Amino acid sequence: MEEKIYLSSPHMGGKEEVYVKEAFAANWIAPLGPNVNHFEESLQTYLGEEQYVAALSSGTAALHLALILLGVERGDEVICQSMTFSASANPIVYQGATPVFVDSEEDSWNISPIHLETAIKDRIAKGKKPKAIIAVHLYGMPYKTEEIRALSEKYDIPVIEDSAEALGSSYKGRKCGTFGDISILSFNGNKIITTSGGGALVARNADHRNKAIFLATQARDDAPHYQHSEIGYNYRLSNVCAGIGRGQMEVLDAHVDLRRKMNEFYKQIFAEQQGIGVFSEPSSDFYSNHWLSCITFDKNTGNKNADGLREAFLVDNIESRPLWKPMHLQPIFKTAPFYGDGTSESLFKNGLCLPSGSNLDDKHRERIRSVIAHYFNN
Ligand SMILES: *Cc1c(COP(=O)(O)O)cnc(C)c1O
């Protein structure tokens, strides 16, 4: 069997182990310490001025705290992009609130401003104004930040920016992770950079950041004994893991370049292939990190389809994966309200994510190219 080619696997830059060893040498084997501080500072520097970063144990934890900071409580409604990973929506339910799902638009694959406004108006008409909007930069592609911001202001509903897949992406030169009222990042093993597991809440003010850290460290009141006036969580990032993140930040831009090269590689391969579209930036305003490169099959591909290509890859030990199955089609969310026109469902049926890691080399690309050529020419 050939070596397995993954969709997206961890890619160390070199310094990660040095910082992890520092943690051991200083015995900072705890959910605080110098690596956590350095990692937060490097994220802050990367994202730009007026960004306030709290390093956490996961992107999911960051979303949960974002909802709490925005006052989401039992019985509330929160709007969420339907086409996303389930972790965007699950924390709404942790809070005892109800998700209201909104469909994607064709070009960015992200939350449709048109369906979003329909959803907001209808929920208000039904008697409940949504408490927040969760918008996602899917596969690293920025959502329509200006349109979503305009609706957020028109109806006075805050935006939680799920930038878990989009560190290194930007819109009109402004970095993803800086657009929401609160933003979140993920450093899970398969993401653009990894801490093996981890995430961050990125706030627009120090109050939100400090409150996030307070909640993430068990909500201890200022007292010598353990005293609590609020429910806390154990959501802080380990100083050992933060050492990995420190090293990863040094290679982030280089790794984004390599992912974008993978996307170019697929654009070349499929340029001549009738009926296949490579997911691309809608205009030069968008800059995607191309965390995952994806393709869609249209109706002119005969007996060739996403599932057939996925199985052909599997035979050669190459991983590919259907696009995110929309949340409104998930068994667990089947009673949740949904506003849309079938765009995300059609993307799910006809799309495929392809191996996209920054650590893939020419040998890997040759194997991928040959499976694709063989599949379409037989
Ligand atoms: C990965 C991911 C998350 C969750 O991040 P974790 O660090 O794995 O908890 C949330 N939203 C999206 C869109 C993701 O891809």
CSV table of C-alpha atoms and ligand atoms in Angstrom, one decimal:
chain,number,residue,atom,x,y,z
A,1,MET,CA,0.0,0.0,0.0
A,2,GLU,CA,1.3,3.5,-0.9
A,3,GLU,CA,1.7,6.0,1.9
A,4,LYS,CA,-1.6,7.6,2.9
A,5,ILE,CA,-2.2,11.1,1.6
A,6,TYR,CA,-4.4,13.0,4.0
A,7,LEU,CA,-6.9,15.9,3.3
A,8,SER,CA,-5.0,18.1,5.7
A,9,SER,CA,-2.4,16.9,8.2
A,10,PRO,CA,-0.2,18.7,10.8
A,11,HIS,CA,2.9,20.4,9.3
A,12,MET,CA,5.5,21.4,11.7
A,13,GLY,CA,7.8,24.3,10.9
A,14,GLY,CA,10.8,23.3,13.1
A,15,LYS,CA,10.7,25.5,16.2
A,16,GLU,CA,7.7,23.9,17.8
A,17,GLU,CA,9.7,21.3,19.7
A,18,VAL,CA,12.1,24.0,21.0
A,19,TYR,CA,9.2,25.8,22.6
A,20,VAL,CA,7.7,22.6,24.0
A,21,LYS,CA,11.1,21.7,25.5
A,22,GLU,CA,11.2,25.2,27.1
A,23,ALA,CA,7.9,24.4,28.8
A,24,PHE,CA,9.3,21.2,30.2
A,25,ALA,CA,12.6,22.8,31.2
A,26,ALA,CA,10.7,25.5,33.2
A,27,ASN,CA,8.1,23.0,34.4
A,28,TRP,CA,5.3,25.2,32.9
A,29,ILE,CA,3.1,22.1,32.3
A,30,ALA,CA,-0.1,24.0,33.0
A,31,PRO,CA,-2.9,25.8,31.3
A,32,LEU,CA,-0.9,29.0,31.6
A,33,GLY,CA,2.7,30.1,31.2
A,34,PRO,CA,5.1,31.9,28.8
A,35,ASN,CA,4.2,30.0,25.7
A,36,VAL,CA,0.5,30.9,26.2
A,37,ASN,CA,1.5,34.6,26.5
A,38,HIS,CA,3.8,34.5,23.5
A,39,PHE,CA,1.3,32.6,21.4
A,40,GLU,CA,-1.4,35.2,22.2
A,41,GLU,CA,0.9,38.1,21.4
A,42,SER,CA,2.0,36.6,18.1
A,43,LEU,CA,-1.7,36.1,17.1
A,44,GLN,CA,-2.5,39.7,18.2
A,45,THR,CA,0.5,41.0,16.1
A,46,TYR,CA,-0.6,38.9,13.1
A,47,LEU,CA,-4.2,40.1,13.2
A,48,GLY,CA,-3.3,43.7,13.8
A,49,GLU,CA,-4.0,46.5,16.3
A,50,GLU,CA,-7.0,46.5,18.6
A,51,GLN,CA,-7.3,42.7,18.6
A,52,TYR,CA,-7.6,41.0,22.0
A,53,VAL,CA,-6.8,37.3,22.0
A,54,ALA,CA,-7.6,34.6,24.6
A,55,ALA,CA,-6.0,31.2,23.8
A,56,LEU,CA,-8.4,28.4,24.6
A,57,SER,CA,-8.6,24.6,24.5
A,58,SER,CA,-10.6,24.5,21.2
A,59,GLY,CA,-12.5,26.5,18.7
A,60,THR,CA,-15.7,25.0,20.0
A,61,ALA,CA,-14.9,26.4,23.5
A,62,ALA,CA,-14.3,29.8,21.9
A,63,LEU,CA,-17.7,29.7,20.2
A,64,HIS,CA,-19.3,28.7,23.5
A,65,LEU,CA,-17.7,31.6,25.4
A,66,ALA,CA,-18.6,34.0,22.5
A,67,LEU,CA,-22.3,33.1,22.9
A,68,ILE,CA,-22.1,33.6,26.7
A,69,LEU,CA,-20.3,37.0,26.3
A,70,LEU,CA,-23.2,38.1,24.0
A,71,GLY,CA,-25.7,37.0,26.6
A,72,VAL,CA,-27.2,34.0,24.8
A,73,GLU,CA,-29.5,32.1,27.2
A,74,ARG,CA,-32.0,29.4,27.4
A,75,GLY,CA,-34.9,29.9,25.0
A,76,ASP,CA,-33.0,32.4,22.8
A,77,GLU,CA,-32.6,32.0,19.1
A,78,VAL,CA,-29.2,32.2,17.3
A,79,ILE,CA,-28.8,32.4,13.5
A,80,CYS,CA,-26.1,30.1,12.1
A,81,GLN,CA,-24.8,29.4,8.6
A,82,SER,CA,-26.2,26.0,7.7
A,83,MET,CA,-23.3,24.7,5.6
A,84,THR,CA,-20.6,24.3,8.2
A,85,PHE,CA,-19.0,21.9,10.6
A,86,SER,CA,-21.3,21.0,13.5
A,87,ALA,CA,-19.1,22.7,16.0
A,88,SER,CA,-20.4,26.1,14.7
A,89,ALA,CA,-23.9,25.2,15.8
A,90,ASN,CA,-23.5,22.8,18.8
A,91,PRO,CA,-22.5,25.6,21.4
A,92,ILE,CA,-25.9,27.3,20.7
A,93,VAL,CA,-27.5,24.1,22.1
A,94,TYR,CA,-25.0,24.0,25.0
A,95,GLN,CA,-26.6,27.3,26.0
A,96,GLY,CA,-30.1,25.9,25.8
A,97,ALA,CA,-30.8,28.2,22.8
A,98,THR,CA,-32.2,27.2,19.4
A,99,PRO,CA,-30.3,27.4,16.1
A,100,VAL,CA,-32.0,29.0,13.1
A,101,PHE,CA,-30.2,27.9,10.0
A,102,VAL,CA,-29.6,30.0,6.9
A,103,ASP,CA,-28.6,28.7,3.4
A,104,SER,CA,-25.4,29.5,1.5
A,105,GLU,CA,-25.0,31.7,-1.6
A,106,GLU,CA,-23.5,30.3,-4.8
A,107,ASP,CA,-20.3,32.3,-5.1
A,108,SER,CA,-18.7,32.3,-1.6
A,109,TRP,CA,-20.6,29.2,-0.4
A,110,ASN,CA,-21.1,31.1,2.8
A,111,ILE,CA,-24.2,32.6,4.5
A,112,SER,CA,-26.5,34.3,2.0
A,113,PRO,CA,-27.2,37.9,2.9
A,114,ILE,CA,-30.6,37.6,1.2
A,115,HIS,CA,-31.8,34.6,3.1
A,116,LEU,CA,-30.2,36.0,6.3
A,117,GLU,CA,-32.4,39.1,6.0
A,118,THR,CA,-35.5,37.0,5.3
A,119,ALA,CA,-34.7,34.9,8.4
A,120,ILE,CA,-34.2,37.9,10.7
A,121,LYS,CA,-37.4,39.6,9.5
A,122,ASP,CA,-39.4,36.3,9.9
A,123,ARG,CA,-38.0,35.5,13.4
A,124,ILE,CA,-38.8,39.1,14.6
A,125,ALA,CA,-42.3,38.8,13.1
A,126,LYS,CA,-42.8,35.5,15.0
A,127,GLY,CA,-41.9,37.4,18.2
A,128,LYS,CA,-38.3,36.6,18.8
A,129,LYS,CA,-35.3,38.7,17.7
A,130,PRO,CA,-32.2,36.5,17.2
A,131,LYS,CA,-29.5,37.1,19.8
A,132,ALA,CA,-26.6,36.6,17.4
A,133,ILE,CA,-25.5,35.6,13.9
A,134,ILE,CA,-22.8,33.0,13.4
A,135,ALA,CA,-21.1,33.4,10.0
A,136,VAL,CA,-18.4,31.1,8.8
A,137,HIS,CA,-15.5,31.5,6.3
A,138,LEU,CA,-15.9,28.0,4.8
A,139,TYR,CA,-12.7,26.3,3.6
A,140,GLY,CA,-10.9,29.6,4.2
A,141,MET,CA,-13.2,31.6,1.8
A,142,PRO,CA,-14.2,34.9,3.4
A,143,TYR,CA,-18.0,35.4,3.8
A,144,LYS,CA,-19.5,38.7,2.5
A,145,THR,CA,-18.3,40.7,5.4
A,146,GLU,CA,-19.7,44.0,4.4
A,147,GLU,CA,-23.2,42.7,3.6
A,148,ILE,CA,-23.4,40.7,6.8
A,149,ARG,CA,-22.1,43.7,8.9
A,150,ALA,CA,-24.7,46.0,7.3
A,151,LEU,CA,-27.5,43.6,8.3
A,152,SER,CA,-26.1,43.2,11.7
A,153,GLU,CA,-26.2,47.0,12.2
A,154,LYS,CA,-29.6,47.4,10.5
A,155,TYR,CA,-31.2,45.0,13.0
A,156,ASP,CA,-28.8,45.5,15.9
A,157,ILE,CA,-27.8,41.8,16.1
A,158,PRO,CA,-24.1,41.0,16.9
A,159,VAL,CA,-22.0,38.7,14.6
A,160,ILE,CA,-19.9,35.9,15.8
A,161,GLU,CA,-17.2,35.3,13.1
A,162,ASP,CA,-16.3,31.6,12.9
A,163,SER,CA,-12.8,31.9,11.4
A,164,ALA,CA,-11.8,28.4,12.4
A,165,GLU,CA,-10.8,27.6,8.8
A,166,ALA,CA,-9.7,31.0,7.8
A,167,LEU,CA,-6.6,32.1,9.7
A,168,GLY,CA,-4.4,33.7,6.9
A,169,SER,CA,-7.4,34.7,4.7
A,170,SER,CA,-8.5,38.3,4.2
A,171,TYR,CA,-11.2,40.4,2.6
A,172,LYS,CA,-10.1,43.7,1.0
A,173,GLY,CA,-6.8,43.4,2.7
A,174,ARG,CA,-8.3,43.0,6.2
A,175,LYS,CA,-7.6,39.7,8.0
A,176,CYS,CA,-10.3,37.1,8.8
A,177,GLY,CA,-10.6,36.9,12.5
A,178,THR,CA,-11.2,40.6,12.8
A,179,PHE,CA,-14.7,41.0,11.4
A,180,GLY,CA,-17.1,39.8,14.0
A,181,ASP,CA,-18.2,41.5,17.2
A,182,ILE,CA,-16.4,38.5,18.5
A,183,SER,CA,-14.3,36.1,16.4
A,184,ILE,CA,-13.0,32.6,16.9
A,185,LEU,CA,-10.1,30.5,15.6
A,186,SER,CA,-9.3,26.8,15.7
A,187,PHE,CA,-5.9,25.1,16.0
A,188,ASN,CA,-7.2,21.5,15.7
A,189,GLY,CA,-4.9,18.9,14.1
A,190,ASN,CA,-6.3,19.4,10.6
A,191,LYS,CA,-6.5,23.2,10.5
A,192,ILE,CA,-4.2,25.7,8.8
A,193,ILE,CA,-2.0,25.7,11.9
A,194,THR,CA,-2.3,23.4,14.8
A,195,THR,CA,-1.5,23.2,18.5
A,196,SER,CA,-2.6,19.5,18.4
A,197,GLY,CA,-5.9,20.8,19.8
A,198,GLY,CA,-6.7,24.4,20.6
A,199,GLY,CA,-8.5,27.6,19.7
A,200,ALA,CA,-8.8,31.2,20.4
A,201,LEU,CA,-11.4,33.9,21.0
A,202,VAL,CA,-10.5,37.2,19.3
A,203,ALA,CA,-12.3,40.1,20.9
A,204,ARG,CA,-12.6,43.8,19.9
A,205,ASN,CA,-12.0,45.0,23.4
A,206,ALA,CA,-10.1,44.0,26.5
A,207,ASP,CA,-13.3,43.6,28.6
A,208,HIS,CA,-14.5,40.7,26.4
A,209,ARG,CA,-11.0,39.1,26.3
A,210,ASN,CA,-10.6,39.4,30.1
A,211,LYS,CA,-14.1,38.0,30.7
A,212,ALA,CA,-13.4,35.1,28.3
A,213,ILE,CA,-10.2,34.2,30.3
A,214,PHE,CA,-12.1,34.5,33.6
A,215,LEU,CA,-14.8,32.1,32.4
A,216,ALA,CA,-12.2,29.8,30.8
A,217,THR,CA,-10.4,29.4,34.2
A,218,GLN,CA,-13.4,28.4,36.3
A,219,ALA,CA,-14.7,31.9,37.0
A,220,ARG,CA,-12.8,32.5,40.3
A,221,ASP,CA,-13.8,35.7,42.1
A,222,ASP,CA,-11.0,37.9,43.4
A,223,ALA,CA,-10.5,36.2,46.8
A,224,PRO,CA,-7.7,34.1,48.5
A,225,HIS,CA,-10.1,31.1,48.8
A,226,TYR,CA,-12.1,29.6,45.9
A,227,GLN,CA,-15.2,31.7,45.5
A,228,HIS,CA,-17.6,31.7,42.6
A,229,SER,CA,-20.4,34.1,41.6
A,230,GLU,CA,-20.7,32.7,38.1
A,231,ILE,CA,-20.5,29.3,36.4
A,232,GLY,CA,-17.0,28.7,35.0
A,233,TYR,CA,-15.4,26.4,32.5
A,234,ASN,CA,-12.0,24.7,32.1
A,235,TYR,CA,-11.3,26.0,28.6
A,236,ARG,CA,-7.7,27.6,28.8
A,237,LEU,CA,-5.0,26.4,26.4
A,238,SER,CA,-2.2,24.3,27.8
A,239,ASN,CA,1.3,25.9,27.9
A,240,VAL,CA,2.7,22.8,26.2
A,241,CYS,CA,0.3,23.0,23.3
A,242,ALA,CA,0.8,26.8,23.1
A,243,GLY,CA,4.5,26.0,22.4
A,244,ILE,CA,3.5,24.2,19.3
A,245,GLY,CA,1.3,27.2,18.3
A,246,ARG,CA,4.3,29.6,18.8
A,247,GLY,CA,6.3,27.6,16.3
A,248,GLN,CA,3.4,27.4,13.9
A,249,MET,CA,2.9,31.1,13.8
A,250,GLU,CA,6.4,31.5,12.4
A,251,VAL,CA,5.5,29.5,9.3
A,252,LEU,CA,1.8,30.5,8.9
A,253,ASP,CA,2.3,32.7,5.9
A,254,ALA,CA,4.6,30.2,4.2
A,255,HIS,CA,2.0,27.5,4.8
A,256,VAL,CA,-0.8,29.6,3.4
A,257,ASP,CA,1.4,30.1,0.2
A,258,LEU,CA,1.8,26.3,-0.1
A,259,ARG,CA,-2.0,25.7,0.3
A,260,ARG,CA,-2.6,28.3,-2.3
A,261,LYS,CA,-0.1,26.5,-4.6
A,262,MET,CA,-2.2,23.3,-4.1
A,263,ASN,CA,-5.2,25.2,-5.2
A,264,GLU,CA,-3.4,26.4,-8.3
A,265,PHE,CA,-2.4,22.8,-9.0
A,266,TYR,CA,-6.0,21.7,-9.0
A,267,LYS,CA,-7.0,24.7,-11.2
A,268,GLN,CA,-4.5,23.5,-13.7
A,269,ILE,CA,-5.6,19.9,-13.6
A,270,PHE,CA,-9.3,20.7,-14.0
A,271,ALA,CA,-8.9,23.6,-16.4
A,272,GLU,CA,-9.6,21.3,-19.4
A,273,GLN,CA,-12.1,19.1,-17.5
A,274,GLN,CA,-15.7,19.8,-18.6
A,275,GLY,CA,-18.2,20.1,-15.9
A,276,ILE,CA,-15.8,20.5,-13.0
A,277,GLY,CA,-15.5,23.7,-11.1
A,278,VAL,CA,-12.7,24.5,-8.6
A,279,PHE,CA,-14.0,26.6,-5.7
A,280,SER,CA,-12.4,30.0,-6.4
A,281,GLU,CA,-12.4,33.5,-5.0
A,282,PRO,CA,-15.5,35.4,-6.4
A,283,SER,CA,-13.4,38.6,-6.9
A,284,SER,CA,-10.0,40.1,-6.1
A,285,ASP,CA,-11.5,41.4,-2.9
A,286,PHE,CA,-11.4,37.9,-1.5
A,287,TYR,CA,-8.1,36.2,-0.4
A,288,SER,CA,-8.6,32.6,0.7
A,289,ASN,CA,-6.0,30.6,2.6
A,290,HIS,CA,-7.5,27.7,0.6
A,291,TRP,CA,-7.4,25.6,3.8
A,292,LEU,CA,-9.1,22.9,1.7
A,293,SER,CA,-9.4,22.9,-2.1
A,294,CYS,CA,-12.8,21.8,-3.3
A,295,ILE,CA,-14.4,20.9,-6.6
A,296,THR,CA,-18.0,20.6,-7.7
A,297,PHE,CA,-19.5,18.5,-10.5
A,298,ASP,CA,-22.1,20.0,-12.6
A,299,LYS,CA,-24.7,18.1,-14.7
A,300,ASN,CA,-22.4,17.6,-17.7
A,301,THR,CA,-20.1,15.1,-16.2
A,302,GLY,CA,-22.1,12.0,-17.3
A,303,ASN,CA,-21.4,9.0,-15.1
A,304,LYS,CA,-18.6,10.8,-13.3
A,305,ASN,CA,-19.5,12.2,-9.9
A,306,ALA,CA,-18.0,13.2,-6.5
A,307,ASP,CA,-18.5,9.9,-4.9
A,308,GLY,CA,-16.9,8.0,-7.8
A,309,LEU,CA,-13.8,10.2,-7.6
A,310,ARG,CA,-13.7,9.8,-3.8
A,311,GLU,CA,-13.7,6.0,-4.2
A,312,ALA,CA,-11.0,6.1,-6.9
A,313,PHE,CA,-8.8,8.1,-4.5
A,314,LEU,CA,-9.5,5.6,-1.8
A,315,VAL,CA,-8.1,2.7,-3.9
A,316,ASP,CA,-4.8,4.6,-4.0
A,317,ASN,CA,-4.9,5.4,-0.2
A,318,ILE,CA,-5.7,9.1,-0.9
A,319,GLU,CA,-8.2,10.8,1.4
A,320,SER,CA,-10.9,13.1,0.0
A,321,ARG,CA,-14.2,14.0,1.6
A,322,PRO,CA,-17.7,15.3,0.7
A,323,LEU,CA,-18.3,18.9,1.5
A,324,TRP,CA,-19.8,19.7,5.0
A,325,LYS,CA,-23.3,18.3,5.2
A,326,PRO,CA,-25.6,21.3,5.9
A,327,MET,CA,-26.9,21.5,9.5
A,328,HIS,CA,-30.5,21.7,8.5
A,329,LEU,CA,-30.1,18.2,6.9
A,330,GLN,CA,-28.6,16.7,10.1
A,331,PRO,CA,-30.8,14.3,12.1
A,332,ILE,CA,-30.0,16.2,15.3
A,333,PHE,CA,-31.2,19.5,13.9
A,334,LYS,CA,-34.2,18.3,11.8
A,335,THR,CA,-36.7,20.4,13.8
A,336,ALA,CA,-34.7,23.6,13.7
A,337,PRO,CA,-36.0,26.4,11.5
A,338,PHE,CA,-34.3,26.9,8.1
A,339,TYR,CA,-34.3,29.7,5.5
A,340,GLY,CA,-32.9,28.9,2.0
A,341,ASP,CA,-33.3,27.7,-1.5
A,342,GLY,CA,-31.3,24.5,-1.7
A,343,THR,CA,-27.9,25.9,-2.6
A,344,SER,CA,-26.0,24.3,0.3
A,345,GLU,CA,-27.8,21.0,-0.3
A,346,SER,CA,-26.8,21.0,-4.0
A,347,LEU,CA,-23.2,21.9,-3.0
A,348,PHE,CA,-23.1,19.0,-0.6
A,349,LYS,CA,-24.4,16.6,-3.2
A,350,ASN,CA,-22.0,17.6,-5.9
A,351,GLY,CA,-18.9,18.6,-4.1
A,352,LEU,CA,-15.6,17.1,-2.9
A,353,CYS,CA,-12.7,18.3,-0.7
A,354,LEU,CA,-9.3,17.3,-2.1
A,355,PRO,CA,-6.0,16.7,-0.4
A,356,SER,CA,-4.8,20.3,0.4
A,357,GLY,CA,-2.0,20.1,3.1
A,358,SER,CA,0.9,22.4,3.0
A,359,ASN,CA,3.2,19.4,3.4
A,360,LEU,CA,2.3,17.7,0.1
A,361,ASP,CA,5.2,17.4,-2.4
A,362,ASP,CA,5.6,16.7,-6.1
A,363,LYS,CA,5.4,12.9,-5.5
A,364,HIS,CA,2.1,13.3,-3.8
A,365,ARG,CA,0.8,15.6,-6.5
A,366,GLU,CA,1.8,13.2,-9.1
A,367,ARG,CA,-0.2,10.4,-7.4
A,368,ILE,CA,-3.2,12.7,-7.1
A,369,ARG,CA,-2.9,13.8,-10.8
A,370,SER,CA,-2.7,10.3,-12.0
A,371,VAL,CA,-5.8,9.1,-10.1
A,372,ILE,CA,-7.8,12.1,-11.5
A,373,ALA,CA,-6.6,11.4,-15.0
A,374,HIS,CA,-7.4,7.7,-14.8
A,375,TYR,CA,-10.8,8.4,-13.3
A,376,PHE,CA,-11.9,10.8,-16.0
A,377,ASN,CA,-10.4,9.0,-19.0
A,378,ASN,CA,-11.9,5.6,-18.2
B,1,LIG,C1,-12.8,23.1,13.3
B,1,LIG,C2,-14.0,24.0,13.3
B,1,LIG,C3,-14.6,24.4,14.5
B,1,LIG,C4,-14.2,23.9,15.8
B,1,LIG,O1,-12.9,24.0,16.2
B,1,LIG,P1,-12.2,22.9,17.2
B,1,LIG,O2,-11.0,23.6,17.6
B,1,LIG,O3,-12.1,21.6,16.5
B,1,LIG,O4,-13.2,22.8,18.4
B,1,LIG,C5,-15.6,25.3,14.4
B,1,LIG,N1,-16.1,25.8,13.3
B,1,LIG,C6,-15.6,25.4,12.1
B,1,LIG,C7,-16.1,25.9,10.8
B,1,LIG,C8,-14.5,24.4,12.0
B,1,LIG,O5,-14.0,24.0,10.9
